[in-house]
Amino acid sequence: AQAGYEAWLRKRTVTDQTQLSLIMRWTNGIVLEEDDRYIQTAASELAEMIAAWTGRRPSDSVPGDGGGWLRIGTFMGSSEVARAFSEEEMSVVQEDGFRLRRLGERVLIAGMTGRGVLYGAFAFLRLMQTGDSLDELDELSNPANSLRLINQWDNVDGSIERGYSGQSIFYAEGEIVRDLSRVRDYARLLASVGINGIVINNVNVHKLETMFLTEKYLPRIVEVANVFRTYGIRLFLSINFAAPIELGDLPTADPLDEAVKDWWKERARELYGRIPDFGGFLVKADSEFRPGPFTYGRDHADGANMLAEALAPYGGLIVWRCFVYNCNQDWRDRKTDRARAAYDHFTPLDGRFMDNVVLQVKNGPMDFQVREPVSPLFGAMPNTNMLIEFQITQEYTGQQRHLCYLVPQWKEALDFDTYLRGEGSTVKKVADGSLFGRPLGGFAAVSNIGSDANWTGHPLAQANLYGYGRLAWDPDLSADGIAVEWTKQTFGHNDYVIRTVLAMLMSSWGVYESYTAPLGVGWMVKPNHHYGPDVDGYEYSMWGTYHFADCRGIGVDRSVHTGTGYAGQYHSPHSERFESAETTPDELLLFFHHVPYRHRLHSGKTVIQHIYDTHFEGAERAEELVDQWEGLKGYIDHNIFEQGLSRFQEQAEHAKEWRDVINTYFWRKSGIADEQGRTLY
Ligand code: GCW
């Protein structure tokens, strides 16, 4: 395989002797009793990986010579598995969960379902790769979230909206690719971190993709679904709300029109006839020029419920996006605030959505900026199912040319306390459904992979895909714990390599933040493609993304008393905290307040000096990343080293561009000199 292709499921001979003997010790045989699709997948994954690592294929029976072996299966389907656990121990394993237990020479990989066994098998492989001893092995693992979804923003012409690692692996020239082997390899990677659903087309559904619901594409979509099913992943499609019109069948897409309802019911019947475990539809409606129920004077509950009714008989879901805002704003109008939009649109609908509808809410109120507050919507709809949406693809965080390990950012969002049910009402408990006792919930994220040999362009950007899956399974895992796991699996067990990569990953979000838009104000990027600095790029546009810098100060007043009122969308104590500049945390100051350049931060620095300092430091730290990476030469695969090196060099150069554009802009606007007299232009 080409460098990076195997990602964290490396198939090469293990050279670390301790690790190798551990693997040899426990994998003499793989024994199973059930004829189940997922258990078959689990067994073949185990066998293949072990064979690749050790050069020895496990036998399919209990080894005669007393060496360690694996028994895999479900509690219901395998009496041998069931005998190893008490009733109580089995009853706490949930649908996708598993137990791993060592009993003498046996290691049990046990699940309630075949899917659970599959996740258990990957967890076992992870233990082998990270080299943990099995002596005390007795682990119970249930996923926190029932929905762990990936969204592809792939178009059928082969392009990927906001894709930074080549073309689509799914489509080329208007067709689904003939050879699905790469899709299969992707499914493996996703299953190995617990992903259980994938939306295979862009939320912006164009003309040809609208036809995914027709005979033109359905037969091939069935094949794609089959590939994902092998790995326990359900297939979803993004749909065009105006499909009945676009496909020439009806004059309207009004969700309350009987003919429209019947049309969607018919589509559902056809789909489920071919893909019985089809996941459902993802819908971007009335957002960024996409059609939706507003056209007919209906609201989003009307729209979502109409579709939900069509899929309900088959157990299908409607995932409805909340990224709804006015993208035709007038920059002169300072009353309209894009940050308010999702909350304003959706909170009045709380309680009206059917049980098989899930709202998909972006982590922040704007759009995946390097720093945003957490969307207040999470603490505002107790009678509605919700998914939190993250962006693994680095649209606004360096486009996989800059290093930005996003797990720490996601953790902050998940740990944010909404206070809706008092202290401890965290976003992760809203997402998993436990806070409000919701039947459905979880995570969704926009993938960062493409046809590049190493999947993600930047070799270290694989850590974000890996980390997303791990976090969706268990949001309590730590960012550095995930990073260590990933590094060991990807680069092996050399301590120096692990320490270096870990340090680079863990500092990267802060580094990127420091040389880009300051103090939570966001944007300042080149319009359209969003790469590189352009402070006023979105200042006089219609997109609702302003910083309002003038000669005196900068920032957006989102307080209730003098601003847009956005701060009031939070529950107390956040509403009071964000209301005043004095109590708003520094990193979000300019998101919530317009302040003079000499305003003093909690750090003791003035805003303007903070801007200068962070930008000079950030560019220096970006250069240090090059040095750190160069230190790995000879310790990691040469091709990966080269791939990384060119990216880090570009990042360092580009960070200087950011530094100089931002600093010069604010120097010219404010006329305030840098205290340290560094070069401004
Ligand atoms: O982040 C923005 C992107 C759009 C994207 C949109 C969305 C798929 O710039 O490219 O469209 O969000 O999330 O719908």
Short mmCIF file of C-alpha atoms in Angstrom, two decimals, residues 144-153 186 190 194-201 203 234 236 238 281-283 317-323 358-364 368 378 385-393 406 409-410 413-414 427-428 430-432 440-448 464-465 467-473 475:
data_model
loop_
_atom_site.label_atom_id
_atom_site.label_comp_id
_atom_site.label_asym_id
_atom_site.label_seq_id
_atom_site.Cartn_x
_atom_site.Cartn_y
_atom_site.Cartn_z
CA ALA A 144 -22.37 6.92 24.66
CA ASN A 145 -24.12 7.86 21.44
CA SER A 146 -26.51 5.72 19.44
CA LEU A 147 -25.88 7.70 16.23
CA ARG A 148 -22.26 8.11 15.19
CA LEU A 149 -22.47 9.55 11.72
CA ILE A 150 -20.17 10.73 9.00
CA ASN A 151 -21.31 13.22 6.36
CA GLN A 152 -19.61 13.21 2.97
CA TRP A 153 -19.85 16.50 1.12
CA TYR A 186 -12.84 3.51 4.11
CA LEU A 190 -14.73 4.06 10.02
CA GLY A 194 -17.22 2.88 15.87
CA ILE A 195 -18.93 4.89 13.12
CA ASN A 196 -22.35 3.38 12.38
CA GLY A 197 -23.87 5.59 9.69
CA ILE A 198 -22.74 7.52 6.63
CA VAL A 199 -24.41 10.08 4.40
CA ILE A 200 -22.73 9.54 1.05
CA ASN A 201 -23.64 12.76 -0.76
CA VAL A 203 -26.02 18.31 1.81
CA ARG A 234 -25.96 2.20 7.64
CA PHE A 236 -28.06 7.62 4.44
CA SER A 238 -28.93 13.80 1.48
CA PHE A 281 -32.44 11.29 4.82
CA LEU A 282 -30.25 14.23 5.73
CA VAL A 283 -31.87 17.54 4.82
CA LEU A 317 -34.67 8.71 10.30
CA ILE A 318 -34.86 12.29 9.18
CA VAL A 319 -31.76 14.22 10.10
CA TRP A 320 -32.70 17.87 9.72
CA ARG A 321 -29.98 20.50 9.75
CA CYS A 322 -30.35 23.69 11.80
CA PHE A 323 -27.85 25.68 9.75
CA VAL A 358 -33.17 14.38 14.75
CA LEU A 359 -31.98 17.96 14.47
CA GLN A 360 -28.36 18.32 13.44
CA VAL A 361 -26.84 21.39 15.08
CA LYS A 362 -23.39 22.77 14.32
CA ASN A 363 -21.19 23.00 17.40
CA GLY A 364 -21.11 26.80 17.20
CA PHE A 368 -16.88 25.98 12.25
CA PHE A 378 -28.22 22.67 22.78
CA ASN A 385 -33.71 14.79 19.44
CA MET A 386 -30.38 16.34 18.59
CA LEU A 387 -27.07 15.54 16.95
CA ILE A 388 -24.05 17.74 17.36
CA GLU A 389 -22.33 18.47 14.04
CA PHE A 390 -18.57 18.92 13.80
CA GLN A 391 -16.41 19.65 10.80
CA ILE A 392 -13.49 17.26 10.48
CA THR A 393 -12.58 18.74 7.14
CA LEU A 406 -9.49 19.44 16.52
CA GLN A 409 -11.88 22.01 20.41
CA TRP A 410 -14.64 19.39 20.22
CA ALA A 413 -17.97 22.06 23.13
CA LEU A 414 -19.01 18.70 24.60
CA VAL A 427 -23.70 19.41 25.73
CA LYS A 428 -22.49 15.80 25.55
CA VAL A 430 -27.79 16.68 25.34
CA ALA A 431 -26.23 15.02 22.30
CA ASP A 432 -26.40 11.50 23.70
CA LEU A 440 -32.15 9.30 19.72
CA GLY A 441 -29.05 11.41 19.55
CA GLY A 442 -25.39 11.50 18.83
CA PHE A 443 -22.71 12.98 16.65
CA ALA A 444 -22.36 13.86 12.97
CA ALA A 445 -19.29 15.25 11.26
CA VAL A 446 -18.14 16.30 7.83
CA SER A 447 -15.39 13.96 6.70
CA ASN A 448 -11.92 15.10 5.71
CA ASN A 464 -8.96 14.13 13.42
CA LEU A 465 -10.95 11.42 11.67
CA GLY A 467 -10.41 11.17 17.11
CA TYR A 468 -13.90 12.01 15.95
CA GLY A 469 -14.91 8.38 15.91
CA ARG A 470 -13.37 7.66 19.29
CA LEU A 471 -15.06 10.69 20.81
CA ALA A 472 -18.43 9.79 19.32
CA TRP A 473 -18.11 6.45 21.07
CA PRO A 475 -16.88 11.73 24.78
#
